[in-house]
Coordinates of C-alpha atoms and ligand atoms in Angstrom, one line a residue:
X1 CA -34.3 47.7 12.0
X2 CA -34.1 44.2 12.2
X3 CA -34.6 42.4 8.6
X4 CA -37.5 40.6 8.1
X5 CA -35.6 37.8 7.2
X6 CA -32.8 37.4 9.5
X7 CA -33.2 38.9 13.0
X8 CA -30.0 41.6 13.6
X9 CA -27.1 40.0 16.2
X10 CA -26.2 41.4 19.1
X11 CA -22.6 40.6 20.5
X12 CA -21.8 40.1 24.2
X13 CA -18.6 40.8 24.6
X14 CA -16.8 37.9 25.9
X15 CA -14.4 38.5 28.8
X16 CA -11.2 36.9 27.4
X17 CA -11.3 38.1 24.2
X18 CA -9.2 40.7 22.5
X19 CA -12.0 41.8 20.7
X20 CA -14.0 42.4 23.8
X21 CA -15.0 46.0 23.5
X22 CA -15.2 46.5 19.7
X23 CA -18.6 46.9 19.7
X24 CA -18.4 49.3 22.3
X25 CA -15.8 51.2 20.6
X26 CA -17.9 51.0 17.8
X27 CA -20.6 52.9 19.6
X28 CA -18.2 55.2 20.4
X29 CA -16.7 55.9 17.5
X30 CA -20.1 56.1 15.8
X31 CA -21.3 58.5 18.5
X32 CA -18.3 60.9 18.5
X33 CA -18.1 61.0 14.7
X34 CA -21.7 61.7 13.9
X35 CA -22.0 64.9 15.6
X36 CA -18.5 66.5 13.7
X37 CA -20.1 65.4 10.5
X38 CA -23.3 66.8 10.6
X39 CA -21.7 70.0 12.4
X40 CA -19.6 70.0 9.6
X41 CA -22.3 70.5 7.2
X42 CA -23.4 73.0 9.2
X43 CA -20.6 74.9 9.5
X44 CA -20.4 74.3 5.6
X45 CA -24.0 75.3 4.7
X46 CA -23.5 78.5 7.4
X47 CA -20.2 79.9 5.2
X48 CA -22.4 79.3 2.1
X49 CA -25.0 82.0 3.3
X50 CA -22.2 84.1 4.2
X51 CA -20.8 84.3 0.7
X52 CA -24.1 84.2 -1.1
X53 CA -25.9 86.4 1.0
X54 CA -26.9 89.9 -0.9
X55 CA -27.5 91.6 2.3
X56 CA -24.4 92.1 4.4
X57 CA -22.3 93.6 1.5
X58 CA -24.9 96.1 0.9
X59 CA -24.9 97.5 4.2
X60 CA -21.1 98.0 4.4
X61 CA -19.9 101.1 2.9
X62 CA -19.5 102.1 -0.3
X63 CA -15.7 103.5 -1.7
X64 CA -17.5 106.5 -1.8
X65 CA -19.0 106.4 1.5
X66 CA -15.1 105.5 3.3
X67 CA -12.7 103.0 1.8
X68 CA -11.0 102.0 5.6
X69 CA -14.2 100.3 7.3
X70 CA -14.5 98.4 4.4
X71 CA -11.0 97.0 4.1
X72 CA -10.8 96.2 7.5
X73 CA -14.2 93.8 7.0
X74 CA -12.5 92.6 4.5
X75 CA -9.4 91.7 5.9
X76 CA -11.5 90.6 9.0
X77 CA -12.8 87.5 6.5
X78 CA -9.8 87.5 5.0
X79 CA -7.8 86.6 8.8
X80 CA -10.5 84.6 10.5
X81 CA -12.8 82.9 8.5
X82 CA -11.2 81.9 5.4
X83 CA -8.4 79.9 7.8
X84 CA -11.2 78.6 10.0
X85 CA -13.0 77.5 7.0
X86 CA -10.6 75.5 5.9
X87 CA -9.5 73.9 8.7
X88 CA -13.1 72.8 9.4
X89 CA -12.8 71.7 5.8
X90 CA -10.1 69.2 6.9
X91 CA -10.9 68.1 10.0
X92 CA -14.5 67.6 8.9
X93 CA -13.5 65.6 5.8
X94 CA -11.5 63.0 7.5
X95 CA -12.9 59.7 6.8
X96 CA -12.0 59.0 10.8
X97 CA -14.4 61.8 11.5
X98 CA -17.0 60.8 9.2
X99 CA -17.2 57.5 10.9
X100 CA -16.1 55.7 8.1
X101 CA -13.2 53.7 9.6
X102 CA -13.9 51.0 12.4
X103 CA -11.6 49.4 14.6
X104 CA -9.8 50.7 17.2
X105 CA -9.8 54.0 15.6
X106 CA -5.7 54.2 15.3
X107 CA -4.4 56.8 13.1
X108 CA -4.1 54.0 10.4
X109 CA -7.6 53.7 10.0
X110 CA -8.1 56.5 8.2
X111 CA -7.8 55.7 4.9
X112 CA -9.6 52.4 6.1
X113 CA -12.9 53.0 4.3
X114 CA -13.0 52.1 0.5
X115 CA -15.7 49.4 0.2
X116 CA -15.7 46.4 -2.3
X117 CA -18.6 44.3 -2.4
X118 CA -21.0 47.5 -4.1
X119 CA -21.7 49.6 -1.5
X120 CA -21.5 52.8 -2.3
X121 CA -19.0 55.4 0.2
X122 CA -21.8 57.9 0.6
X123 CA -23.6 54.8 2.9
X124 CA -21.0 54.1 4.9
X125 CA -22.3 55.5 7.9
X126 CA -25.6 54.4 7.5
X127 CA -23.9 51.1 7.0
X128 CA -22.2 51.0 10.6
X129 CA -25.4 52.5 12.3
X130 CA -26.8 49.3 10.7
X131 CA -24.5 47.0 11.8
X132 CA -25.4 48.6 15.0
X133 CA -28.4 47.9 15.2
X134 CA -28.1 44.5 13.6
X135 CA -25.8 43.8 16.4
X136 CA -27.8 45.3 19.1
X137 CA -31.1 43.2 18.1
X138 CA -29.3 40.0 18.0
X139 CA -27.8 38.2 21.2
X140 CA -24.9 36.1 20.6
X141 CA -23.8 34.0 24.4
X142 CA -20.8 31.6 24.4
X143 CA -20.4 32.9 20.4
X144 CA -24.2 31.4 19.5
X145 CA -26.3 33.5 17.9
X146 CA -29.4 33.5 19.7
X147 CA -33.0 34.7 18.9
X148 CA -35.8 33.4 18.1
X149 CA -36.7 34.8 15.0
X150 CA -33.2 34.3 13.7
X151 CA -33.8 33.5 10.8
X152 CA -31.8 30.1 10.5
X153 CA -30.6 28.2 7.9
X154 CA -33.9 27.0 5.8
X155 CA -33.2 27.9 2.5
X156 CA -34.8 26.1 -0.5
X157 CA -32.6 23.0 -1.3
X158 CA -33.1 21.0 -4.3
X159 CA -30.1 18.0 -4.9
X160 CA -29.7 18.1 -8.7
X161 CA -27.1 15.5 -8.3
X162 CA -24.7 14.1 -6.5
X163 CA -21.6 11.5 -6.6
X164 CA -19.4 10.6 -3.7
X165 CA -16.8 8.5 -5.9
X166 CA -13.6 9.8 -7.1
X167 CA -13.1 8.5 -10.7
X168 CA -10.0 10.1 -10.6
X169 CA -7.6 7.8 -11.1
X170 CA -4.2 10.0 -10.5
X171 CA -4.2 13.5 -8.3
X172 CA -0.9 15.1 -9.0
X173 CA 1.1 12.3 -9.3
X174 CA 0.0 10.1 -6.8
X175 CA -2.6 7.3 -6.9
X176 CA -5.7 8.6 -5.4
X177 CA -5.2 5.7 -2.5
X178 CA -2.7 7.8 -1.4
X179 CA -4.7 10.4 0.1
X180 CA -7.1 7.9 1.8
X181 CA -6.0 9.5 5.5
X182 CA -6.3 13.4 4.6
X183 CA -9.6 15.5 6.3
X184 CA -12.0 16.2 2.8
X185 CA -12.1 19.3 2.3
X186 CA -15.6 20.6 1.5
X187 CA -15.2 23.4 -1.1
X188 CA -18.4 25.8 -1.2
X189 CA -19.0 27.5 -4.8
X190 CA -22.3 29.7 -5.1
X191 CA -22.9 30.1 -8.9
X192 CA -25.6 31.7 -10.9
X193 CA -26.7 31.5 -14.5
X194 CA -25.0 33.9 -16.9
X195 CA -22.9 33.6 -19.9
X196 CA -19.4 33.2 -18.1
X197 CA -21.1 30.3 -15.6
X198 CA -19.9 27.5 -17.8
X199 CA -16.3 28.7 -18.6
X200 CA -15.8 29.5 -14.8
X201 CA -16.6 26.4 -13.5
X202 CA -14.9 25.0 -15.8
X203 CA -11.8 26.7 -15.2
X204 CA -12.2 25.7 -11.3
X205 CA -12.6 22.3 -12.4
X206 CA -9.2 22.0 -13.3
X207 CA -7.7 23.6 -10.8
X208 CA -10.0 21.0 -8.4
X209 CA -9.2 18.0 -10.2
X210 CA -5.7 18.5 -9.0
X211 CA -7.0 18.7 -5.2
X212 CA -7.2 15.2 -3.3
X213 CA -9.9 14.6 -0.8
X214 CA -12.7 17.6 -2.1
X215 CA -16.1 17.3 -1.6
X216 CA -17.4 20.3 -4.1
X217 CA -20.7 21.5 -3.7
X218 CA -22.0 23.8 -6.1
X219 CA -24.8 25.5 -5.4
X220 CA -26.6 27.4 -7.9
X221 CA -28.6 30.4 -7.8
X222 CA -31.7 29.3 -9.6
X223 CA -35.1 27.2 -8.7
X224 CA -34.8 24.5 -11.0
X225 CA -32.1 21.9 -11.4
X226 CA -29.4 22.2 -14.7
X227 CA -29.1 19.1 -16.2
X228 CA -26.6 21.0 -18.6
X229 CA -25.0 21.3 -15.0
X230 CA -25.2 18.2 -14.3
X231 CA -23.5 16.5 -17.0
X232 CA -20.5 18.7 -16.8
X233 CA -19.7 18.6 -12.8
X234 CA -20.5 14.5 -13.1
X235 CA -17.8 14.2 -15.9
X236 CA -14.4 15.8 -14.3
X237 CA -15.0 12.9 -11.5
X238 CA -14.7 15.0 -8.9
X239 CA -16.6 14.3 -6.0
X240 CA -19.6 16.6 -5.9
X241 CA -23.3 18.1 -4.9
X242 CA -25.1 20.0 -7.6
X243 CA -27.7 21.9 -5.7
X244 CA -30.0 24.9 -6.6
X245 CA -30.8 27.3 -4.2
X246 CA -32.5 30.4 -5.4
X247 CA -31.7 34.0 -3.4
X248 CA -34.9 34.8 -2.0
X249 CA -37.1 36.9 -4.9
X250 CA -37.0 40.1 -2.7
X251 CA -33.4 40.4 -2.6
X252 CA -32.8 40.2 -6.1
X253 CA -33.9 43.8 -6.5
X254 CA -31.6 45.5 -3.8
X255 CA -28.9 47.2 -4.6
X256 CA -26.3 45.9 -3.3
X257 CA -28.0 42.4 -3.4
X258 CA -26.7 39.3 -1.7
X259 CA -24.6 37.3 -3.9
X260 CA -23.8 34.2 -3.2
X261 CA -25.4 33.8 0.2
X262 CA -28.7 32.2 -0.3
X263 CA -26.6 29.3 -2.3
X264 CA -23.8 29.4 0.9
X265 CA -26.6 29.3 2.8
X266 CA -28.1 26.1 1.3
X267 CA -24.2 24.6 1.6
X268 CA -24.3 25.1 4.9
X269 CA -27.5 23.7 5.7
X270 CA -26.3 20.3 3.4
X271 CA -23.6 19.9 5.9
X272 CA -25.8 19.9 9.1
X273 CA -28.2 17.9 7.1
X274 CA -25.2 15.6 6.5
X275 CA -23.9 16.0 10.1
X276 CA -20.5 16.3 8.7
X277 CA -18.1 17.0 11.8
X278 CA -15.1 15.8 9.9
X279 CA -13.1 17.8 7.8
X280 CA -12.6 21.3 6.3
X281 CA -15.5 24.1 4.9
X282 CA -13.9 26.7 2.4
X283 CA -16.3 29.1 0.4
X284 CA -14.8 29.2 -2.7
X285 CA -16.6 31.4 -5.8
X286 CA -16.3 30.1 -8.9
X287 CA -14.5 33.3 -10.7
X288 CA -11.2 32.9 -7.8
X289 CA -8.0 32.2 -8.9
X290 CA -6.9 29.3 -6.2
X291 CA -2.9 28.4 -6.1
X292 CA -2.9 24.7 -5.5
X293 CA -0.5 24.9 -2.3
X294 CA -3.6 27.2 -0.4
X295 CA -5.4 23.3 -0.3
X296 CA -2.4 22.0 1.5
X297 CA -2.2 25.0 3.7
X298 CA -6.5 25.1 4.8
X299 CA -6.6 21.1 4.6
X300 CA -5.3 21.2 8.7
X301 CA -7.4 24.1 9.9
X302 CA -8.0 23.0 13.4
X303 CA -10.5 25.7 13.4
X304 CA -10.3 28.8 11.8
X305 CA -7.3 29.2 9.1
X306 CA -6.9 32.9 7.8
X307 CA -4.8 33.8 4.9
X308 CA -4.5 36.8 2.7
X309 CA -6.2 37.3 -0.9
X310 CA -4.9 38.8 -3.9
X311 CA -7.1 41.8 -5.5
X312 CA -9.5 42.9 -2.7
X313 CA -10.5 46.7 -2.8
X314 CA -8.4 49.1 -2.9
X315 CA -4.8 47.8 -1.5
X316 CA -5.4 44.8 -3.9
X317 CA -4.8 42.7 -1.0
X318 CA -6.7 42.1 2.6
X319 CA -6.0 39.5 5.5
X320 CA -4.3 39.8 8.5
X321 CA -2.1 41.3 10.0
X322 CA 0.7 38.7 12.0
X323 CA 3.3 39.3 14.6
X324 CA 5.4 36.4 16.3
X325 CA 3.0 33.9 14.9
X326 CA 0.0 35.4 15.7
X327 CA -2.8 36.9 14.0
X328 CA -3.0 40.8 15.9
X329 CA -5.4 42.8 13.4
X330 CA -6.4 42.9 9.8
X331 CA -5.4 44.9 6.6
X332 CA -8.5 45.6 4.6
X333 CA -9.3 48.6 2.7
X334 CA -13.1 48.8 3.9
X335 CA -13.0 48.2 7.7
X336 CA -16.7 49.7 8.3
X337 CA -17.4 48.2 12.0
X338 CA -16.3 44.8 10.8
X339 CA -14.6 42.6 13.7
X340 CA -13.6 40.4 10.7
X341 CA -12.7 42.6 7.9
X342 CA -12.0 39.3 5.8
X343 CA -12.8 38.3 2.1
X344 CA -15.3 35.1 1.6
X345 CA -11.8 33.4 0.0
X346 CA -9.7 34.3 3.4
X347 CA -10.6 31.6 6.0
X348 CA -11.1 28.3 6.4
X349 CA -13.3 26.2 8.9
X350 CA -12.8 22.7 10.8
X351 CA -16.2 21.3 10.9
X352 CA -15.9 19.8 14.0
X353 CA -15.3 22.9 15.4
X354 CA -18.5 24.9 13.8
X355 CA -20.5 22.1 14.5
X356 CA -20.1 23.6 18.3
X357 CA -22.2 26.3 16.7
X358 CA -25.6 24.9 15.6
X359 CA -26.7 28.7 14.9
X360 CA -23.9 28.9 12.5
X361 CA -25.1 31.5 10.4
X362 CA -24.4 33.7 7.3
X363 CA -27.0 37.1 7.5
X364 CA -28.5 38.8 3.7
X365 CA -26.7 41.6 5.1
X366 CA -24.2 42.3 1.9
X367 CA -20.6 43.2 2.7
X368 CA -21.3 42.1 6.2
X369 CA -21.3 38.2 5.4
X370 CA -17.6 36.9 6.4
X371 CA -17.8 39.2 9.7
X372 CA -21.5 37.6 10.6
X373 CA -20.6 34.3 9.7
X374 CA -17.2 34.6 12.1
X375 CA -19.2 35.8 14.7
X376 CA -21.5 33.0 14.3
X377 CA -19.0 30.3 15.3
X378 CA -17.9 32.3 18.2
X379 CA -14.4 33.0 16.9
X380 CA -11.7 34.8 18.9
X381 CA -8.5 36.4 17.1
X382 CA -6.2 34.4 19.3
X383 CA -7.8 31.0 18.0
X384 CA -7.0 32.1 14.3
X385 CA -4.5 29.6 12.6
X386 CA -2.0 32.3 10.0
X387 CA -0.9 30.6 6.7
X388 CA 0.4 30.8 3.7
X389 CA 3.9 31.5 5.5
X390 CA 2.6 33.5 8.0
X391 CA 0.5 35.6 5.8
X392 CA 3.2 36.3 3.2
X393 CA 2.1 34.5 0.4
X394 CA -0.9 35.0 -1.9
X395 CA -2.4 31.7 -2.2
X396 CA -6.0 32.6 -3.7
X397 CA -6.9 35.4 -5.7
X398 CA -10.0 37.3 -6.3
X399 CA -10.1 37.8 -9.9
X400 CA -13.1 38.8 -11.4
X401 CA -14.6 38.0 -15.0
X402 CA -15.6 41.0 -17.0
X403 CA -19.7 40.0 -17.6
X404 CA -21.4 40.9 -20.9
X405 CA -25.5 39.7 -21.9
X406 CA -25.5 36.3 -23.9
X407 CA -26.0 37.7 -27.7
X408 CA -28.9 37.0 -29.8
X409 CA -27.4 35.2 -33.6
X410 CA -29.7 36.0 -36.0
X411 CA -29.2 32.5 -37.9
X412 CA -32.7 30.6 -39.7
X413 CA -34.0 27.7 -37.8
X414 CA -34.5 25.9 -41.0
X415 CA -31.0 25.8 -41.2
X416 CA -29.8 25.0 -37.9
X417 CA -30.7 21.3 -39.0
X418 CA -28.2 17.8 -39.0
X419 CA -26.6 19.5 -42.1
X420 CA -24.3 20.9 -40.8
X421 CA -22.4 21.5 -36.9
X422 CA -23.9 25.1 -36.1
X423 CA -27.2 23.1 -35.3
X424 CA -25.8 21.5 -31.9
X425 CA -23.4 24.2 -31.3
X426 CA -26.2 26.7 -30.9
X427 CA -28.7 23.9 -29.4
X428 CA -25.3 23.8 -26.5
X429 CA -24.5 27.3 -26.5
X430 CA -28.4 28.2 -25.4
X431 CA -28.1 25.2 -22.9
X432 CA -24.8 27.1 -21.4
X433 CA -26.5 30.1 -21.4
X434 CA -23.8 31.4 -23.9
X435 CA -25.8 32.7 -26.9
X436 CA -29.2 32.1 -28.5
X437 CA -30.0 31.8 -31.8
X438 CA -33.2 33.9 -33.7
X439 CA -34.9 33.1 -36.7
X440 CA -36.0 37.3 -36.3
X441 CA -33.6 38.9 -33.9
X442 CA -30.0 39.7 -33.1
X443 CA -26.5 39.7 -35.0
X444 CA -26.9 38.7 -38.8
X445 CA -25.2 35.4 -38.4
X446 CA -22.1 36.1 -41.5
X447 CA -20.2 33.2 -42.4
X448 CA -16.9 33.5 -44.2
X449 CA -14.4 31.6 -46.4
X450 CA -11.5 32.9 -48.0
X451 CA -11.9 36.3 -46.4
X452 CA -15.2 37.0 -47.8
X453 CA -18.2 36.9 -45.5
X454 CA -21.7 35.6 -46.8
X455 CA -25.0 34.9 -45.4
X456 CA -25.5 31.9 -44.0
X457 CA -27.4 30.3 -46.3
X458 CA -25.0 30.7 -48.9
X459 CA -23.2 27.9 -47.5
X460 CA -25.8 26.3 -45.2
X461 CA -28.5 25.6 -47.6
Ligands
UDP501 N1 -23.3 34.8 -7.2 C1 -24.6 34.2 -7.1 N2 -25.7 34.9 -7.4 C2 -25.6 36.2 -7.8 C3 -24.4 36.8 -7.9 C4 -23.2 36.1 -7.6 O1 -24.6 33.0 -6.7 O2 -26.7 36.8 -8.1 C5 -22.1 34.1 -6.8 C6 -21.0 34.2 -7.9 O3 -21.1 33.1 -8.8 C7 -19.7 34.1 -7.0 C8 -20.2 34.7 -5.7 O4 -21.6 34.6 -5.6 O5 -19.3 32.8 -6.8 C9 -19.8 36.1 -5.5 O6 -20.2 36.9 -6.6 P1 -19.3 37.8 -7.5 O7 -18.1 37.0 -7.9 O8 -20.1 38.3 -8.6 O9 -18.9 38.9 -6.5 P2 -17.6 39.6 -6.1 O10 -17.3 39.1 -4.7 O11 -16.5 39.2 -7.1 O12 -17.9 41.0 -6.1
MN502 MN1 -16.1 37.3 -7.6

């Protein structure tokens, strides 16, 4: 069914594509692999009566009543069945079979069906009848998505703050001047309140400050503006856009939920707003690990730049796949109907090229996002720009924070005063969303000196 909030695509298949009849083959696949897999549960639940059942053994004879019929039942089971079983075991258990794999259904695919992004293997073919159906209610002609209620780009968009000046004074080792000529490159970071927000952006801060001409928005998953936010992303002199841009309240709940794609979203609508037709768009999560070369490498994307990422799924890589300098197909461990079985931190998009797309979009459809968003701007496989050496070198990285709750410190207010610095270190630490401190609650706050811990108002009062 189509969501309520974004209308399903459907894909035409475009005559000079090489991806032409992927949806067809997806059709295909899906219809050819349904039927083994709920035969195979037949055939499974059939053999289960067989052995359970009280009523056929009883009515063979007894030793008593003539040992020879009964061996030769047995050894009947024993030569047909117990073989047939279990090649029904294997054929049915294949994930090809199961409908689990996508593409072009080569022998390779087979193992292609470990997800990443949450979703759970026991959905996976409810996943690609989905996509299915997604695809079928949506119409996409010259690579537009079409439909009128697609649900466009219209997400809450608040400006918290913004600067366009670089108060950098050196990048690498370069005056900034230097750069003057280079296409910006607009990096995208969705970002959401928790205790490891600070730290991360942070840590992509300096890895930024070292990357000339970047616009960086950062777009936070929240209704109200962070002036804690604020002050930080304004003081590493970066250019910048602080925005908030809440997922929608009924997403929140579903499991898997879209992360990061209301707050892309919003990004994306900033840079129609801006009509910005000039330079680069890289989605860029704040808890990546980004190899300074990959901004060299994206920075002349004449329109769509792929490259492989470090630590995806189950291969602990995924991009594509490159022969003679061309990009021919696409290692990733969870294929699952995806024409562009890509990570968010893969590719990289000239705006002057996705402004040909004004129904650019990026569906709440979660593991699906990089493939919709592809198909959005109309892309074809020959168009794709390999880098990174042709795909050899790991230029980004999708590391991944381990999260924990913010802790409750249970520390007196009446001490938390100007006596002494654990006053505005917990006043900040709350701000960050770090830790909190309770006059009633949490960990007993012990201080120590010389290797013997106290309560704090042994020193604080
Ligand atoms: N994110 C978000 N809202 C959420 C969860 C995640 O904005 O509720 C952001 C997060 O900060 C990150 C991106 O979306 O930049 C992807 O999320 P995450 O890193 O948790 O997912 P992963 O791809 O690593 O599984
Ligand atoms: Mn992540």
């Amino acid at each position: 069914m189509p969501s309520a909030h974004y209308q399903a695509l459907a894909v035409e298949p475009q005559a000079s594509d090489d991806n032409d009849n992927d949806e067809e083959e997806l059709v295909v696949h899906w219809a050819a692999n349904l039927q083994p897999s709920s035969s195979s549960h037949n055939h499974a639940r059939y053999h289960k009566q067989l052995a359970t059942s009280s009523g056929w053994e009883d009515r063979l004879p007894t030793p008593g009543r003539g040992m020879a019929p009964r061996l030769s039942r047995r050894r009947y089971w024993m030569l047909l069945v117990v073989p047939l079983f279990i090649v029904c075991y294997f054929v049915f258990s294949s994930p090809l079979l199961l409908g689990q794999a996508g593409g072009d259904g080569d022998d390779d695919d087979a193992n292609n069906f470990e997800p990443h992004n949450g979703i759970g293997k026991r959905r996976h073919q409810e996943q690609i009848l989905e996509l299915r159906e997604f695809l079928q209610d949506h119409s996409f002609k010259s690579g537009i998505l079409y439909g009128t209620t697609a649900h466009a780009l219209n997400e809450p968009l608040l400006i918290c703050s913004d600067s366009s000046d670089d108060h950098r004074l050196y990048i690498q080792d370069k005056p900034r001047i230097a750069y003057a000529q280079l296409p910006i490159i607009y990096f995208v970071t969705p970002t959401y309140p928790r205790r490891e927000q600070i730290p991360e952006l942070t840590r992509l801060a300096y890895t930024l400050l070292h990357v000339p001409r970047l616009h960086w928005l950062v777009a936070n998953d929240q209704e109200k503006c962070d002036t804690f936010l604020d002050t930080l992303l304004s003081g590493f002199g970066i250019p910048f856009t602080h925005m908030a841009s809440p997922m929608p309240s009924k997403f929140r709940k579903s499991k898997p939920a879209p992360r990061g794609v209301a707050n892309r979203r919003a990004a994306l609508l900033w840079l129609q707003q801006h009509n910005l037709t000039n330079g680069v768009l890289y989605f860029g999560d704040d808890d990546n690990t980004y190899d300074l070369r990959l901004f060299s490498e994206i920075r002349q994307t004449q329109r769509v730049s792929m490259f492989p990422v470090g630590l995806i799924a189950d291969y602990a890589v995924s991009g594509p796949v490159v022969r003679d300098g061309k990009v021919v197909a696409f290692l990733d461990s969870w294929v699952a109907g995806r024409r562009w079985p890509v990570d968010m931190a893969g590719f990289a998009v000239n705006l002057a090229y996705m402004s040909q797309y004004p129904n650019v979009n990026m569906p709440y459809k979660p593991g699906y996002e990089e493939d919709l968003f592809l198909r959005s701007i109309g892309l074809r496989i020959d168009q794709i720009e390999p880098r990174g050496n042709n795909c050899t070198d790991i230029l980004v990285w999708h590391t991944q924070t381990k999260s924990k709750k913010s802790p409750v410190v249970n520390v007196e207010s009446k001490y938390l005063d100007g006596r002494s610095n654990l006053g505005p270190l917990f006043r900040s630490l709350k701000l960050m969303g770090v830790a909190s401190a309770s006059d009633t609650a949490g960990h007993a706050a012990v201080i120590s000196k010389n290797g013997k811990g106290r309560s704090h108002s042994y020193f604080l009062s």
